[in-house]
XYZ file of C-alpha atoms in Angstrom:
661
model
C 27.569 21.191 24.366
C 25.577 17.942 24.657
C 24.487 16.151 21.479
C 21.037 14.477 21.385
C 21.428 11.661 18.865
C 18.775 9.307 17.439
C 20.128 5.771 17.072
C 18.283 3.009 15.146
C 17.442 0.702 18.037
C 14.015 -0.216 19.482
C 14.046 2.371 22.297
C 11.850 5.437 22.281
C 14.388 8.129 23.146
C 17.573 9.763 21.894
C 21.013 9.325 23.492
C 23.396 11.935 24.897
C 26.979 12.285 23.614
C 29.802 14.777 23.787
C 30.927 16.342 20.478
C 33.715 14.621 18.504
C 37.162 15.662 19.714
C 38.144 17.511 16.523
C 34.938 19.107 15.341
C 33.803 22.635 14.547
C 30.789 23.123 16.826
C 29.168 25.412 14.254
C 28.814 22.415 11.922
C 26.830 20.374 14.469
C 23.428 21.050 12.894
C 20.315 18.913 13.508
C 19.764 16.496 10.613
C 23.451 15.582 10.177
C 24.684 12.002 10.580
C 27.162 11.226 13.333
C 29.177 8.071 13.956
C 29.032 7.110 17.644
C 30.123 4.268 19.930
C 27.182 2.235 21.234
C 28.133 -0.584 23.587
C 30.705 -2.686 21.769
C 29.526 -1.424 18.374
C 29.957 1.647 16.226
C 26.673 2.927 14.792
C 25.380 5.758 12.602
C 22.930 8.152 14.247
C 21.201 11.421 13.392
C 21.719 14.581 15.434
C 18.302 15.727 16.673
C 19.397 18.785 18.655
C 21.959 20.088 21.128
C 21.554 20.933 24.809
C 23.528 22.495 27.648
C 22.706 19.730 30.109
C 22.717 15.957 29.762
C 19.990 13.613 30.973
C 22.643 11.461 32.710
C 25.794 12.414 34.676
C 28.305 13.938 32.280
C 31.040 11.682 33.630
C 29.234 8.783 31.921
C 29.046 10.480 28.528
C 31.151 9.267 25.617
C 32.340 11.521 22.803
C 30.889 10.976 19.341
C 33.448 9.646 16.873
C 32.879 11.569 13.640
C 30.567 14.077 11.993
C 29.738 12.568 8.573
C 27.993 15.493 6.862
C 28.897 19.093 6.103
C 25.199 19.926 5.819
C 22.092 18.099 7.126
C 20.914 15.074 5.143
C 17.491 15.619 6.721
C 16.128 19.175 6.416
C 14.134 20.655 9.276
C 10.702 19.808 7.855
C 11.650 16.126 7.451
C 13.066 16.084 10.992
C 9.689 17.377 12.152
C 7.869 14.847 9.962
C 9.902 11.933 11.339
C 9.343 13.166 14.885
C 5.594 13.374 14.234
C 5.566 9.864 12.710
C 7.516 8.516 15.684
C 5.056 10.106 18.128
C 1.866 9.245 16.229
C 2.773 5.622 15.480
C 4.599 5.164 18.823
C 7.723 3.956 17.050
C 11.340 4.451 18.228
C 12.647 7.824 17.058
C 16.033 6.458 15.927
C 14.434 3.881 13.632
C 12.035 6.490 12.251
C 14.881 8.922 11.472
C 17.352 6.470 9.956
C 14.813 4.440 7.976
C 13.838 7.575 6.064
C 17.362 7.638 4.574
C 18.687 5.544 1.639
C 20.585 2.429 2.726
C 24.006 3.761 1.679
C 23.540 6.786 3.945
C 22.411 4.532 6.800
C 25.644 2.589 6.243
C 27.740 5.759 6.582
C 28.568 6.326 2.904
C 29.042 9.900 1.649
C 26.057 11.768 0.225
C 27.673 12.179 -3.208
C 26.316 11.577 -6.707
C 27.823 9.000 -9.043
C 25.415 9.330 -11.993
C 23.911 12.758 -12.685
C 20.190 12.908 -13.454
C 19.414 14.489 -16.847
C 16.270 15.664 -18.610
C 14.711 13.515 -21.381
C 16.102 14.438 -24.804
C 12.694 14.553 -26.444
C 10.240 17.224 -27.534
C 7.491 17.483 -24.880
C 4.000 16.512 -26.057
C 1.296 19.190 -25.811
C -1.256 19.261 -23.010
C -4.627 17.652 -23.742
C -7.691 19.911 -23.902
C -9.613 19.504 -20.662
C -13.353 19.160 -20.228
C -15.137 21.627 -17.940
C -14.861 19.437 -14.816
C -11.133 18.850 -15.316
C -10.484 22.532 -16.006
C -12.370 23.560 -12.886
C -10.282 21.143 -10.785
C -7.011 22.457 -12.287
C -8.014 26.076 -11.716
C -9.019 25.491 -8.087
C -5.821 23.594 -7.233
C -3.572 26.107 -9.018
C -5.226 29.029 -7.244
C -3.925 27.649 -3.960
C -0.152 27.661 -3.288
C -0.286 27.048 0.480
C -1.353 23.996 2.462
C -4.712 22.557 1.510
C -5.846 18.994 0.816
C -7.849 18.332 -2.351
C -9.716 15.044 -2.850
C -9.890 14.518 -6.625
C -12.854 12.147 -6.893
C -12.997 11.107 -10.532
C -14.614 8.028 -12.064
C -12.269 5.580 -13.807
C -11.141 7.072 -17.116
C -12.129 10.621 -16.121
C -8.642 11.999 -16.792
C -7.273 12.436 -13.272
C -3.715 11.975 -14.559
C -4.171 14.842 -17.019
C -5.304 17.031 -14.112
C -2.138 16.051 -12.213
C 0.021 16.855 -15.256
C -1.433 20.309 -15.804
C -1.278 21.196 -12.110
C 2.347 20.037 -11.954
C 3.168 22.067 -15.075
C 2.184 25.166 -13.105
C 4.322 24.021 -10.150
C 7.398 23.545 -12.362
C 6.812 26.898 -14.084
C 6.965 28.494 -10.626
C 10.409 26.912 -10.096
C 9.221 24.322 -7.595
C 9.247 20.514 -7.361
C 6.407 17.983 -7.459
C 6.310 14.779 -5.388
C 4.116 12.049 -6.935
C 3.172 8.806 -5.153
C 1.721 5.710 -6.845
C 0.636 2.591 -4.916
C 2.371 -0.162 -6.890
C 5.735 -0.599 -8.556
C 3.795 -1.812 -11.605
C 2.302 1.648 -12.112
C 5.661 3.401 -11.899
C 6.937 2.789 -15.494
C 3.578 3.846 -16.963
C 3.477 6.995 -14.822
C 7.083 7.884 -15.628
C 6.411 7.491 -19.354
C 3.430 9.882 -19.177
C 5.531 12.466 -17.318
C 8.573 12.096 -19.595
C 6.383 12.622 -22.665
C 4.971 15.834 -21.161
C 7.923 17.422 -19.351
C 11.444 18.070 -20.570
C 12.845 18.142 -17.005
C 14.873 15.677 -14.883
C 12.604 13.130 -13.170
C 13.780 11.127 -10.148
C 12.305 7.663 -9.843
C 12.022 5.570 -6.658
C 10.870 1.958 -6.347
C 12.012 -1.322 -4.812
C 13.835 -2.584 -7.930
C 16.448 0.185 -7.848
C 19.959 -0.633 -6.665
C 21.178 1.122 -3.512
C 23.396 3.356 -5.660
C 20.551 4.300 -8.017
C 18.336 5.110 -5.059
C 20.974 7.389 -3.490
C 21.586 9.229 -6.784
C 17.839 9.827 -7.192
C 17.549 10.896 -3.542
C 20.333 13.497 -3.939
C 18.768 14.774 -7.192
C 15.534 15.373 -5.270
C 17.296 16.933 -2.282
C 19.458 19.371 -4.262
C 16.616 20.382 -6.614
C 18.038 18.785 -9.782
C 14.883 16.662 -10.142
C 11.817 18.774 -10.868
C 9.532 15.754 -10.449
C 10.003 12.908 -7.958
C 7.926 9.739 -8.489
C 7.776 6.625 -6.334
C 5.908 4.226 -4.105
C 5.055 4.857 -0.437
C 8.558 5.349 1.021
C 9.226 8.254 -1.376
C 7.113 10.447 0.932
C 10.208 10.802 3.161
C 12.431 12.084 0.300
C 13.789 15.622 0.854
C 12.967 18.327 -1.690
C 14.924 21.561 -2.196
C 11.870 23.528 -3.439
C 8.694 21.601 -2.534
C 5.649 22.784 -4.473
C 2.964 20.076 -4.446
C 2.333 16.467 -3.349
C 0.136 14.209 -5.514
C -0.947 10.789 -4.233
C -2.750 8.699 -6.861
C -5.181 5.882 -5.933
C -5.329 7.272 -2.391
C -7.629 4.437 -1.251
C -5.092 1.724 -2.046
C -3.914 -0.544 0.797
C -0.386 -0.562 -0.693
C 0.130 2.871 0.887
C 0.052 1.165 4.308
C 3.465 -0.020 5.531
C 3.062 -3.455 7.148
C 6.351 -3.779 9.052
C 8.695 -1.604 11.093
C 7.214 1.885 11.263
C 3.620 1.002 10.283
C 2.669 4.281 8.660
C 0.030 5.321 6.134
C 1.760 7.154 3.271
C -1.507 9.017 2.639
C -1.626 10.391 6.178
C 2.103 11.149 6.151
C 1.599 13.028 2.849
C -1.078 15.217 4.414
C 1.130 15.980 7.424
C 4.120 16.720 5.175
C 1.992 19.103 3.100
C 1.099 20.924 6.308
C 4.739 21.159 7.424
C 5.943 22.293 3.976
C 2.883 24.576 3.564
C 2.084 23.214 0.095
C -1.080 21.725 -1.465
C -1.745 17.983 -1.398
C -3.866 16.233 -4.050
C -5.383 12.827 -3.201
C -6.862 11.155 -6.288
C -9.134 8.131 -6.657
C -12.134 6.787 -8.535
C -13.152 5.048 -5.313
C -12.098 7.298 -2.413
C -11.621 5.708 0.997
C -14.339 6.235 3.588
C -11.799 8.122 5.729
C -11.101 10.638 2.952
C -14.793 11.079 2.134
C -15.473 11.664 5.831
C -12.710 14.308 5.918
C -14.265 15.960 2.860
C -17.670 15.992 4.584
C -16.085 17.710 7.578
C -14.443 20.288 5.246
C -10.928 19.160 6.145
C -10.429 18.293 2.466
C -11.922 20.062 -0.566
C -13.628 17.518 -2.805
C -13.286 18.025 -6.582
C -15.530 15.740 -8.645
C -14.899 14.433 -12.191
C -18.231 12.679 -12.912
C -17.675 11.700 -16.558
C -15.069 9.865 -18.584
C -12.711 12.025 -20.583
C -13.089 12.379 -24.348
C -15.744 10.261 -26.063
C -15.470 7.249 -23.730
C -18.604 6.149 -21.880
C -19.136 4.006 -18.784
C -19.116 0.248 -19.448
C -22.319 -1.721 -18.919
C -22.494 -4.202 -16.003
C -23.811 -7.771 -16.315
C -24.163 -10.181 -13.375
C -23.704 -13.857 -14.255
C -25.620 -16.108 -11.826
C -23.457 -19.207 -11.285
C -26.106 -21.149 -9.382
C -27.011 -24.442 -11.104
C -24.734 -23.620 -14.026
C -22.294 -26.061 -15.542
C -18.824 -24.513 -15.405
C -15.703 -25.260 -17.401
C -12.817 -24.670 -14.981
C -14.728 -21.823 -13.388
C -15.878 -20.263 -16.676
C -19.615 -20.062 -17.359
C -21.079 -20.626 -20.825
C -22.140 -16.950 -20.880
C -18.571 -15.834 -20.248
C -17.068 -18.138 -22.873
C -19.595 -16.942 -25.463
C -18.836 -13.272 -24.716
C -15.069 -13.853 -24.839
C -15.403 -15.366 -28.329
C -17.623 -12.477 -29.463
C -15.141 -9.797 -28.355
C -12.238 -11.731 -29.892
C -14.101 -11.839 -33.213
C -14.284 -8.029 -33.076
C -10.506 -7.834 -32.662
C -10.775 -6.474 -29.096
C -8.872 -7.335 -25.930
C -10.374 -9.060 -22.890
C -9.328 -8.870 -19.235
C -10.164 -11.772 -16.892
C -9.661 -10.777 -13.261
C -9.092 -13.303 -10.468
C -7.286 -12.151 -7.353
C -5.691 -15.519 -6.638
C -2.455 -16.708 -8.202
C -1.377 -20.314 -8.717
C -3.405 -23.159 -10.244
C -5.708 -24.092 -7.350
C -5.828 -22.944 -3.703
C -6.444 -26.497 -2.398
C -5.231 -30.022 -3.163
C -7.813 -32.522 -1.862
C -7.934 -36.316 -1.645
C -11.199 -37.429 -3.287
C -11.135 -40.710 -1.332
C -10.687 -39.555 2.288
C -10.979 -35.761 2.223
C -7.353 -35.076 3.236
C -6.169 -31.549 2.379
C -2.484 -30.601 2.008
C -1.739 -27.926 4.597
C 1.346 -25.880 5.429
C 3.414 -27.317 8.292
C 4.154 -23.808 9.581
C 0.835 -21.975 9.052
C -2.859 -22.537 9.649
C -3.382 -22.457 5.899
C -3.765 -24.726 2.898
C -0.995 -24.909 0.350
C -1.627 -23.590 -3.148
C -0.984 -25.845 -6.121
C 1.197 -24.326 -8.851
C 1.684 -25.976 -12.239
C 4.663 -24.176 -13.773
C 6.828 -25.067 -11.937
C 4.870 -27.979 -10.443
C 4.920 -27.597 -6.641
C 2.870 -26.669 -3.568
C 3.408 -23.200 -2.155
C 2.249 -21.480 1.030
C 1.432 -17.873 0.119
C 1.687 -16.833 3.779
C 5.183 -17.977 4.763
C 6.712 -18.944 1.415
C 7.207 -22.646 2.272
C 7.179 -25.122 -0.622
C 6.560 -28.873 -0.977
C 6.681 -31.313 -3.876
C 3.242 -32.369 -5.109
C 2.450 -35.837 -3.660
C 1.506 -38.595 -6.112
C -0.603 -40.444 -3.545
C -2.513 -39.324 -0.466
C -0.319 -39.585 2.668
C -3.403 -40.584 4.701
C -5.045 -43.333 2.612
C -2.609 -43.982 -0.283
C -5.261 -43.065 -2.865
C -4.080 -41.510 -6.111
C -7.290 -39.463 -6.398
C -5.756 -36.077 -5.535
C -7.870 -33.277 -6.996
C -7.177 -29.539 -7.348
C -10.052 -27.532 -5.843
C -10.811 -23.908 -6.617
C -9.453 -21.443 -9.125
C -6.179 -19.615 -9.600
C -4.848 -17.541 -12.486
C -2.816 -20.492 -13.823
C -5.969 -22.639 -14.029
C -7.921 -19.945 -15.869
C -4.987 -19.567 -18.266
C -4.927 -23.319 -18.952
C -8.707 -23.412 -19.431
C -8.712 -20.523 -21.915
C -5.885 -22.103 -23.926
C -7.904 -25.335 -24.119
C -11.237 -23.663 -24.998
C -9.820 -21.065 -27.424
C -6.416 -22.462 -28.499
C -5.940 -19.807 -31.190
C -6.115 -16.901 -28.690
C -2.925 -15.208 -27.542
C -3.068 -15.292 -23.730
C -0.989 -13.349 -21.194
C -1.046 -14.077 -17.459
C 0.029 -11.236 -15.160
C 0.561 -11.982 -11.473
C 3.401 -11.999 -8.963
C 4.713 -15.304 -10.345
C 4.898 -14.222 -13.986
C 6.459 -10.814 -13.234
C 9.327 -11.804 -10.937
C 12.084 -10.877 -13.395
C 13.200 -7.258 -13.479
C 11.408 -5.253 -16.178
C 9.052 -8.196 -16.893
C 5.918 -6.235 -16.040
C 7.014 -3.183 -18.019
C 7.569 -5.400 -21.082
C 4.148 -7.002 -20.614
C 2.480 -3.580 -20.555
C 4.293 -2.676 -23.785
C 3.071 -5.914 -25.387
C -0.514 -5.243 -24.245
C -0.519 -1.777 -25.820
C 0.970 -3.250 -29.017
C -1.942 -5.746 -29.021
C 0.452 -8.698 -28.998
C -2.008 -10.435 -26.668
C -5.783 -10.741 -26.884
C -6.733 -12.147 -23.469
C -5.189 -10.792 -20.276
C -5.541 -12.854 -17.099
C -4.401 -11.258 -13.875
C -4.666 -10.334 -10.230
C -5.029 -6.870 -8.712
C -1.788 -5.876 -10.458
C -4.079 -5.193 -13.429
C -6.876 -3.588 -11.428
C -5.735 -0.025 -11.001
C -4.483 2.915 -12.957
C -3.789 1.115 -16.255
C -5.123 2.519 -19.503
C -5.804 -0.266 -22.014
C -7.749 1.411 -24.864
C -8.496 -1.869 -26.672
C -9.970 -3.734 -23.693
C -13.727 -3.873 -24.247
C -14.604 -6.760 -21.928
C -13.741 -7.336 -18.275
C -14.778 -10.424 -16.320
C -14.543 -10.446 -12.522
C -14.304 -13.894 -10.942
C -14.022 -15.340 -7.443
C -15.346 -12.404 -5.379
C -17.870 -14.344 -3.258
C -15.414 -14.986 -0.411
C -14.795 -11.246 -0.111
C -18.529 -10.509 -0.093
C -18.950 -12.835 2.891
C -15.884 -11.733 4.895
C -16.205 -10.798 8.579
C -13.698 -7.902 8.326
C -15.544 -4.604 8.733
C -13.515 -3.121 5.854
C -14.231 -6.038 3.483
C -17.220 -4.476 1.713
C -15.334 -1.227 1.158
C -12.338 -3.100 -0.246
C -14.394 -5.307 -2.586
C -16.449 -2.313 -3.792
C -13.238 -0.444 -4.642
C -11.782 -3.499 -6.357
C -14.879 -4.100 -8.510
C -15.115 -0.477 -9.604
C -11.378 -0.272 -10.310
C -11.311 -3.499 -12.365
C -14.488 -2.523 -14.209
C -12.813 0.782 -15.059
C -10.343 -0.980 -17.356
C -13.147 -1.616 -19.909
C -14.224 0.774 -22.649
C -11.729 3.557 -21.919
C -11.485 4.737 -25.533
C -13.946 4.937 -28.449
C -15.180 1.348 -28.141
C -17.909 0.685 -25.528
C -17.090 -1.749 -22.726
C -18.856 -4.568 -20.896
C -18.199 -5.869 -17.378
C -19.286 -9.345 -16.265
C -19.365 -10.396 -12.608
C -19.595 -14.137 -11.964
C -21.161 -14.816 -8.561
C -23.258 -17.203 -6.492
C -24.792 -14.117 -4.812
C -26.427 -12.241 -7.715
C -28.821 -10.379 -5.416
C -26.199 -9.153 -2.963
C -27.063 -5.514 -2.077
C -23.503 -4.328 -2.700
C -23.434 -5.768 -6.231
C -26.821 -4.286 -7.058
C -25.605 -0.879 -5.905
C -22.320 -1.011 -7.820
C -23.786 -2.152 -11.150
C -25.886 1.020 -11.038
C -22.705 3.090 -10.495
C -23.888 4.150 -7.056
C -20.520 4.088 -5.276
C -21.517 7.323 -3.558
C -24.680 5.690 -2.201
C -22.634 2.742 -0.975
C -20.196 5.009 0.872
C -22.994 6.995 2.524
C -24.657 3.781 3.727
C -21.315 2.374 4.923
C -20.435 5.553 6.841
C -23.813 5.439 8.579
C -23.215 1.795 9.550
C -19.688 2.580 10.804
C -21.024 5.445 12.927
C -23.723 3.235 14.478
C -21.143 0.521 15.251
C -18.471 2.911 16.658
C -16.007 1.968 13.928
C -13.415 4.120 12.108
C -13.485 6.900 11.023
C -15.847 7.761 13.897
C -13.805 5.891 16.499
C -10.062 5.334 16.592
C -8.296 1.966 16.639
C -4.856 0.689 17.541
C -3.965 -2.987 17.241
C -1.279 -4.588 19.393
C -0.033 -7.767 17.740
C 2.187 -10.388 19.366
C 3.710 -13.667 18.197
C 5.968 -16.365 19.606
C 6.789 -20.033 19.161
C 4.650 -20.941 22.193
C 0.914 -20.291 21.957
C 0.488 -19.835 25.714
C 3.326 -17.276 25.891
C 1.726 -15.076 23.216
C -1.644 -15.058 24.976
C -0.122 -14.610 28.446
C 1.832 -11.554 27.261
C -1.300 -9.840 25.941
C -3.510 -10.932 28.849
C -0.979 -9.494 31.310
C -0.999 -6.171 29.494
C -4.788 -6.115 29.257
C -5.106 -6.644 33.016
C -2.648 -3.833 33.762
C -4.284 -1.453 31.293
C -7.815 -2.084 32.585
C -6.800 -0.416 35.845
C -6.245 2.966 34.165
C -8.711 2.925 31.250
C -11.248 5.761 31.085
C -14.819 4.935 30.019
C -14.224 6.254 26.469
C -11.559 3.602 25.784
C -12.314 -0.105 25.339
C -10.015 -3.118 25.124
C -11.191 -5.959 22.883
C -9.344 -9.216 23.405
C -6.796 -10.568 23.471
C -7.874 -13.105 20.886
C -5.966 -15.334 18.445
C -5.301 -13.684 15.079
C -7.564 -14.791 12.197
C -4.557 -16.733 10.869
C -3.295 -17.858 14.266
C -0.163 -19.743 13.224
C 2.080 -18.213 10.565
C 5.669 -19.213 9.739
C 5.752 -21.375 12.871
C 4.745 -18.551 15.220
C 1.487 -18.287 17.172
C -0.139 -14.895 16.771
C -2.704 -13.005 18.841
C -3.923 -9.424 19.082
C -5.379 -6.842 21.413
C -7.561 -4.056 20.000
C -7.726 -0.632 21.668
C -10.824 1.371 20.671
C -11.233 5.018 21.652
C -13.867 7.684 20.962
C -11.186 10.394 21.040
C -7.871 10.342 19.180
C -5.805 12.257 21.823
C -7.081 9.898 24.513
C -6.049 6.875 22.436
C -2.483 8.192 22.149
C -2.310 8.897 25.856
C -3.332 5.295 26.556
C -0.814 3.992 24.005
C 1.969 5.885 25.791
C 1.011 4.003 28.970
C 0.846 0.742 27.010
C 4.382 1.128 25.588
C 5.671 1.966 29.056
C 3.968 -1.137 30.451
C 5.398 -3.352 27.691
C 8.921 -2.229 28.581
C 8.329 -3.308 32.172
C 6.880 -6.698 31.206
C 9.333 -9.604 31.409
C 7.436 -11.568 28.764
C 8.187 -8.838 26.201
C 11.613 -10.423 25.678
C 9.958 -13.727 24.690
C 7.608 -12.391 21.999
C 7.724 -10.288 18.870
C 5.246 -7.455 19.224
C 4.151 -4.536 17.077
C 1.722 -1.668 17.451
C -0.427 -0.648 14.489
C -2.179 2.726 14.857
C -5.140 3.113 12.448
C -4.706 -0.486 11.188
C -5.733 -1.039 7.567
C -6.602 -4.677 8.223
C -7.283 -6.825 11.251
C -5.234 -9.848 10.130
């Protein structure tokens, strides 16, 4: 017997071994972990399958050292899923297999539980009465127990979560498990609370703030069926389930579902493939569905279920565009905005001010000579922070003390330019000192449980004005927020990225959706220097559907996704010429075999060329046919392995890239 073992190294194949000397062959089942010698090291691998013949002379084979599991840690469907992910994203099979396991299992620890998962000791709350659109969606989903993808397209506040809850109730009643994905760790406590209030069953929770031990205990509870509901961020899609019944992915459009390092997968696409392998339904929910999902619904790959109205008595908020041209601003706040903030405060309501830029100011400028403080390691300006007082590069993490005089001309006229959440916070405290203000961004939520406590304080109305980044933009239900102000979106409206308009449209609609979610009507104010921008005019009339139809037509005319298929080869090194030479070499080799339906664009420097001291460039592969793209990528990987310069650069391949940065 020859063992085919996946080992977590950057090579695209498995390795052949002989069985351990003292091992029952019947226990050598695919999906088990095996300790093996690899060069001078001992590593943990996963048994993929067994064979009668080796791919190398048997005299060169080494015996494996130890079988670590009595039963597979990866069931057959997850083995198939990892193999598919490895093939589709052209990522080494060993890394794909092992990275889907908790760290303690990757380190060779036993798959045993230390703390048993238990059900909440509370009386479950009753289900909420659904409106006709919600009930129709629940009935359609529940009538289907095999693989099918449903796109739950519901406006903000339409009660998508209640649909999830009632569908999952049916799944649990049938003795099966539900897998629920949310895009951000910040949404996890809120989601868990909703589920714990409704279901008196064990719920396994996964997110990045768990310890390795907590993660393993939750993983085992999901695998052995103890947990009826499994909730987590994108990596939870690889968690084994004993009795899979349904997969729900909330905010399916969100870019957080895209892994940006290692195996660069889309959790949404992996969820759909897993649903197919497990033969269970998949529900993708969003108020602003991605163009890819809408396109799949048009082609009848997904069934679209629409929730056009807000649940209960809530109505859509009204939109108001504030023209900033020729207006006098107070730290970025217009007189109109200040007046409205005071009005809503007088009515004992809460206000949300949205600015997707943390820190005090994105630029520190010398008023005398024009010098700007830039990062020494990136092609980027350093952001000024006030508490603590320092300069910070948001790309590489580098910090500097704030200079007292200009290093170029010795002037002390150093001015902060632009707006960040800290600056808006300081301005509000100066203009309305009596208001209780809470700032929510990555800086203010670094401590464990900080964000969860902030959400509790918001619901208790301990704060009147909430200032935050996109952490506040999605999924949160703040019944007392009646006013939302959106600031600083003009850069996004003018971006050259072909996905920029889609992303800013989703962001505006999601942020606006935080207003007027209960009995009180809501207002949304958009401050802009482009009040007549076609996108804004479309969105303030709630015509997201019209925007998506227009955008899909433009994408089709320009041969852009989802009508064409992209892969982006990125490379970086300490020497600019080496990075470009590596990609140029590959481009020349690939041009010799490219069919007419495949185009190479580049190589060109990345939009942010220098990051963390490395020079970055990229090569875009554009194909009219998906199978043809993957065939070309197989050739590309093979060519990279033959290229001597590959050892001098860091490179990565991103299939279906979510951004071009």
